[in-house]
Coordinates of C-alpha atoms and ligand atoms in Angstrom, one line a residue:
X32 CA 153.2 -9.8 237.2
X33 CA 155.8 -8.7 234.7
X34 CA 154.1 -6.7 231.9
X35 CA 155.0 -9.0 229.0
X36 CA 153.8 -12.1 230.8
X37 CA 150.7 -10.2 231.8
X38 CA 150.1 -9.4 228.1
X39 CA 150.6 -13.1 227.2
X40 CA 147.9 -14.1 229.7
X41 CA 145.5 -11.4 228.5
X42 CA 146.0 -12.5 224.8
X43 CA 145.7 -16.2 225.6
X44 CA 142.4 -15.6 227.4
X45 CA 141.0 -13.1 224.8
X46 CA 137.9 -13.7 222.8
X47 CA 138.6 -11.3 219.9
X48 CA 142.1 -9.8 219.8
X49 CA 143.3 -7.5 217.0
X50 CA 146.5 -5.7 216.2
X51 CA 146.7 -2.1 215.2
X52 CA 150.0 -0.9 214.0
X53 CA 152.2 1.6 212.3
X54 CA 155.6 2.2 210.7
X55 CA 157.6 1.3 213.9
X56 CA 157.0 -2.4 213.3
X57 CA 158.9 -2.2 210.0
X58 CA 161.7 0.0 211.3
X59 CA 163.8 -3.1 212.2
X60 CA 163.2 -4.4 208.6
X61 CA 165.0 -1.2 207.4
X62 CA 162.0 0.8 206.4
X63 CA 162.1 4.4 207.8
X64 CA 159.2 5.7 209.9
X65 CA 157.5 9.0 209.2
X66 CA 158.0 11.0 212.4
X67 CA 160.9 11.5 214.7
X68 CA 164.6 12.4 214.1
X69 CA 165.2 10.0 211.2
X70 CA 161.6 9.9 209.9
X71 CA 160.7 10.5 206.3
X72 CA 158.8 13.7 207.2
X73 CA 161.9 15.2 208.8
X74 CA 163.7 15.0 205.4
X75 CA 160.8 15.4 202.9
X76 CA 157.8 17.7 202.9
X77 CA 154.6 15.6 202.6
X78 CA 153.0 18.5 200.7
X79 CA 155.5 18.0 197.9
X80 CA 155.2 14.2 197.7
X81 CA 152.1 12.8 199.3
X82 CA 149.1 14.9 198.2
X83 CA 146.9 14.8 195.0
X84 CA 148.0 18.4 194.3
X85 CA 151.7 17.4 194.4
X86 CA 151.0 14.6 192.0
X87 CA 149.0 16.8 189.6
X88 CA 151.9 19.4 189.6
X89 CA 154.8 17.0 189.2
X90 CA 153.9 13.3 188.8
X91 CA 157.5 12.5 187.9
X92 CA 158.9 13.9 191.2
X93 CA 156.2 12.1 193.2
X94 CA 157.0 8.8 191.4
X95 CA 160.8 9.2 191.9
X96 CA 160.1 9.2 195.6
X97 CA 157.7 6.3 195.4
X98 CA 160.1 4.4 193.2
X99 CA 162.8 4.7 195.9
X100 CA 160.3 3.5 198.6
X101 CA 159.2 0.6 196.4
X102 CA 162.9 -0.4 196.0
X103 CA 163.3 -0.3 199.9
X104 CA 160.2 -2.3 200.4
X105 CA 161.1 -5.0 197.9
X106 CA 164.6 -5.3 199.5
X107 CA 163.1 -5.6 203.0
X108 CA 162.1 -8.8 204.8
X109 CA 159.5 -9.3 207.5
X110 CA 160.9 -9.4 211.0
X111 CA 160.0 -11.3 214.1
X112 CA 157.2 -8.8 215.0
X113 CA 155.5 -9.4 211.7
X114 CA 156.0 -13.2 212.1
X115 CA 154.6 -13.0 215.6
X116 CA 151.3 -11.6 214.4
X117 CA 151.1 -14.2 211.7
X118 CA 151.7 -17.0 214.2
X119 CA 149.1 -15.5 216.6
X120 CA 146.6 -15.6 213.8
X121 CA 147.5 -19.2 212.9
X122 CA 146.9 -20.2 216.5
X123 CA 143.6 -18.5 216.6
X124 CA 144.5 -15.9 219.2
X125 CA 144.6 -12.9 216.7
X126 CA 141.6 -12.2 214.4
X127 CA 143.0 -9.4 212.2
X128 CA 145.9 -7.0 211.6
X129 CA 144.8 -3.5 211.0
X130 CA 147.8 -1.6 209.5
X131 CA 148.6 1.9 208.5
X132 CA 151.6 0.6 206.7
X133 CA 152.0 0.5 202.9
X134 CA 154.8 -2.1 202.8
X135 CA 152.8 -5.4 202.5
X136 CA 155.2 -7.1 205.0
X137 CA 152.4 -8.7 207.0
X138 CA 151.1 -10.7 204.1
X139 CA 154.7 -11.7 203.3
X140 CA 155.1 -12.9 206.9
X141 CA 151.9 -15.1 206.5
X142 CA 149.1 -12.9 208.0
X143 CA 145.9 -13.6 206.2
X144 CA 143.3 -11.0 207.5
X145 CA 145.2 -7.8 206.9
X146 CA 143.3 -4.4 206.6
X147 CA 145.6 -2.0 204.8
X148 CA 144.1 1.4 205.7
X149 CA 146.5 3.5 203.8
X150 CA 147.0 1.3 200.7
X151 CA 150.2 -0.4 199.5
X152 CA 153.2 1.1 197.6
X153 CA 153.7 -2.1 195.7
X154 CA 150.4 -1.5 193.9
X155 CA 149.6 1.2 191.3
X156 CA 146.2 2.2 190.0
X157 CA 145.4 3.9 186.7
X158 CA 144.1 7.5 187.1
X159 CA 142.1 6.9 183.9
X160 CA 140.6 3.4 183.8
X161 CA 141.1 2.5 187.5
X162 CA 142.8 -0.9 186.8
X163 CA 145.5 -2.0 189.2
X164 CA 148.8 -3.6 188.9
X165 CA 151.5 -4.8 191.3
X166 CA 155.3 -4.0 191.1
X167 CA 157.7 -6.9 191.2
X168 CA 160.6 -4.5 190.6
X169 CA 160.7 -0.7 190.8
X170 CA 159.0 1.0 187.9
X171 CA 161.4 2.3 185.2
X172 CA 159.9 4.9 183.0
X173 CA 158.5 7.6 185.3
X174 CA 155.7 8.4 185.5
X175 CA 154.7 4.9 184.5
X176 CA 151.7 4.4 182.3
X177 CA 148.8 2.0 182.3
X178 CA 149.4 -1.1 180.2
X179 CA 145.7 -1.3 179.5
X180 CA 144.7 2.2 178.5
X181 CA 147.9 4.3 178.5
X182 CA 146.6 6.6 181.3
X183 CA 148.9 7.8 184.0
X184 CA 149.4 5.4 186.9
X185 CA 149.5 6.6 190.5
X186 CA 150.6 4.8 193.7
X187 CA 147.7 2.9 195.2
X188 CA 148.1 4.7 198.6
X189 CA 146.1 7.2 200.5
X190 CA 147.5 10.7 200.3
X191 CA 147.0 13.6 202.7
X192 CA 143.6 15.1 202.0
X193 CA 142.1 11.9 200.5
X194 CA 139.5 9.8 202.1
X195 CA 140.2 6.2 203.2
X196 CA 138.5 3.3 201.5
X197 CA 135.1 3.3 203.2
X198 CA 134.6 -0.5 203.4
X199 CA 138.1 -1.1 204.9
X200 CA 137.5 1.7 207.4
X201 CA 134.1 0.4 208.5
X202 CA 135.5 -3.1 208.9
X203 CA 138.4 -1.7 211.0
X204 CA 136.1 0.3 213.3
X205 CA 133.7 -2.7 213.5
X206 CA 136.6 -5.0 214.6
X207 CA 137.9 -2.4 217.0
X208 CA 134.5 -2.0 218.7
X209 CA 133.9 -5.8 219.0
X210 CA 137.5 -6.5 220.1
X211 CA 138.3 -7.3 223.8
X212 CA 142.1 -6.8 223.3
X213 CA 144.0 -4.6 221.0
X214 CA 147.8 -4.7 220.7
X215 CA 149.1 -1.4 219.3
X216 CA 152.6 -1.6 217.9
X217 CA 154.9 1.0 216.5
X218 CA 152.6 3.9 215.8
X219 CA 152.6 7.5 216.9
X220 CA 148.7 7.6 216.4
X221 CA 149.1 11.0 214.9
X222 CA 146.9 10.5 211.8
X223 CA 143.1 10.3 211.9
X224 CA 140.8 8.5 211.3
X225 CA 143.2 5.5 211.7
X226 CA 144.5 7.0 215.0
X227 CA 141.0 6.9 216.5
X228 CA 140.7 3.0 216.3
X229 CA 142.4 2.3 219.6
X230 CA 140.2 5.0 221.3
X231 CA 137.1 3.4 219.8
X232 CA 138.2 -0.1 221.1
X233 CA 138.9 1.3 224.5
X234 CA 135.5 3.0 224.6
X235 CA 133.9 -0.3 223.9
X236 CA 135.7 -2.0 226.7
X237 CA 138.8 -3.5 225.1
X238 CA 142.1 -3.8 227.0
X239 CA 144.9 -1.9 225.1
X240 CA 148.5 -3.1 225.1
X241 CA 150.7 -0.4 223.7
X242 CA 154.2 -1.4 222.4
X243 CA 156.5 1.5 221.6
X244 CA 159.9 2.5 222.7
X245 CA 158.6 6.1 223.0
X246 CA 155.4 7.6 224.5
X247 CA 152.7 8.1 222.0
X248 CA 149.0 9.2 221.8
X249 CA 147.9 6.1 223.7
X250 CA 150.3 6.4 226.6
X251 CA 148.1 7.1 229.6
X252 CA 145.1 5.5 227.9
X253 CA 146.5 2.0 227.4
X254 CA 146.1 -0.6 230.1
X255 CA 149.6 -2.0 229.5
X256 CA 152.6 0.1 228.4
X257 CA 155.5 -1.9 226.9
X258 CA 158.4 0.6 226.3
X259 CA 160.3 -1.6 223.9
X260 CA 161.0 -2.2 220.2
X261 CA 158.7 -4.4 218.2
X262 CA 161.2 -7.2 217.8
X263 CA 162.1 -7.3 221.5
X264 CA 158.4 -7.5 222.2
X265 CA 158.0 -10.4 219.7
X266 CA 160.9 -12.3 221.2
X267 CA 159.6 -11.9 224.8
X268 CA 156.0 -12.5 224.1
X269 CA 156.6 -15.6 221.9
X270 CA 158.8 -17.0 224.7
X271 CA 156.0 -16.3 227.2
X272 CA 153.4 -18.0 224.9
X273 CA 155.7 -20.8 223.9
X274 CA 155.6 -20.2 220.2
X275 CA 158.4 -19.9 217.6
X276 CA 158.8 -16.8 215.5
Ligands
OAD206 P1 155.1 7.4 212.8 O1 156.4 7.7 212.1 O2 154.2 8.6 213.0 O3 155.4 6.7 214.1 C1 156.2 5.6 214.3 C2 156.2 5.1 215.7 O4 157.0 4.0 215.8 C3 156.7 6.1 216.7 O5 155.8 6.2 217.8 C4 158.0 5.5 217.2 O6 158.3 5.7 218.6 C5 157.8 4.0 217.0 N1 158.9 3.2 216.7 C6 160.1 3.5 216.2 N2 160.9 2.4 216.2 C7 160.2 1.4 216.6 C8 160.5 0.0 216.9 N3 161.7 -0.6 216.5 N4 159.6 -0.7 217.4 C9 158.3 -0.2 217.8 N5 158.0 1.1 217.6 C10 159.0 1.8 217.0 O7 154.4 6.3 211.9 P2 152.8 5.9 211.9 O8 152.3 6.0 213.3 O9 152.7 4.6 211.2 O10 150.1 8.1 206.6 O11 152.3 7.1 211.0 C11 150.9 7.1 210.7 C12 150.7 7.7 209.3 O12 151.3 8.9 209.2 C13 151.3 6.8 208.3 O13 150.4 5.7 207.9 C14 151.4 7.7 207.1 C15 152.0 8.9 207.9 O14 151.9 10.1 207.2 C16 149.8 7.9 205.3 O15 150.6 7.5 204.5 C17 148.4 8.3 205.0

């Protein structure tokens, strides 16, 4: 059977399907990925911008970069692949979206159970009192300060060398281990512990469907390889399932 139709059949018959995804799903919404030719890490050094040391050294520089990313994210719209995952949740097929992305596009597309492993660039948290706030426009005075206590705000994301939120991580691994199907979309799988989730799912017996125009960490491990862009996948899968995206 053609691989997209086979994926539709597997999903329709699943008991607990989850999605695990990365920056590739938002590429077609105009948000750059991290790796590859046009990726952020080919233009910027993560050690200067995405570590606690970089922030302590030069919070303004780090904020300039995040402010630019916040602007991109606010201007972006969810695409058909984000909408597909929301529709699949509405119809009871998909139980959760586990994302490494920090752009919040899943919630904007209508997904309800979204596990943001790496935080969200549209949120900031105070380095002094811990209170959080959400940006509706990009921050102006950099580095921005906390409206409550005047402390320095930082982006509410996970930087290199920082641990992930334990409760979100435990929930994600619990779902991965209990799932019978995992759709992996638009991730290289290069960063652990997030990158280990599909391997944990596979070990517990889940069927892995890997959607990516390029080979990634899961090629060779996945049961179904779909070498295509996220939006093409969404268009073809939604046709096969008879849903609108
Ligand atoms: P990467 O940039 O590492 O990988 C993006 C993946 O998306 C690649 O495998 C591409 O082939 C694929 N891709 C590109 N365009 C696509 C499209 N239109 N449709 C589907 N796939 C496409 O991004 P992530 O895997 O998300 O960490 O990176 C993982 C983590 O590394 C990120 O969460 C971030 C980064 O450093 C933190 O911020 C902690």
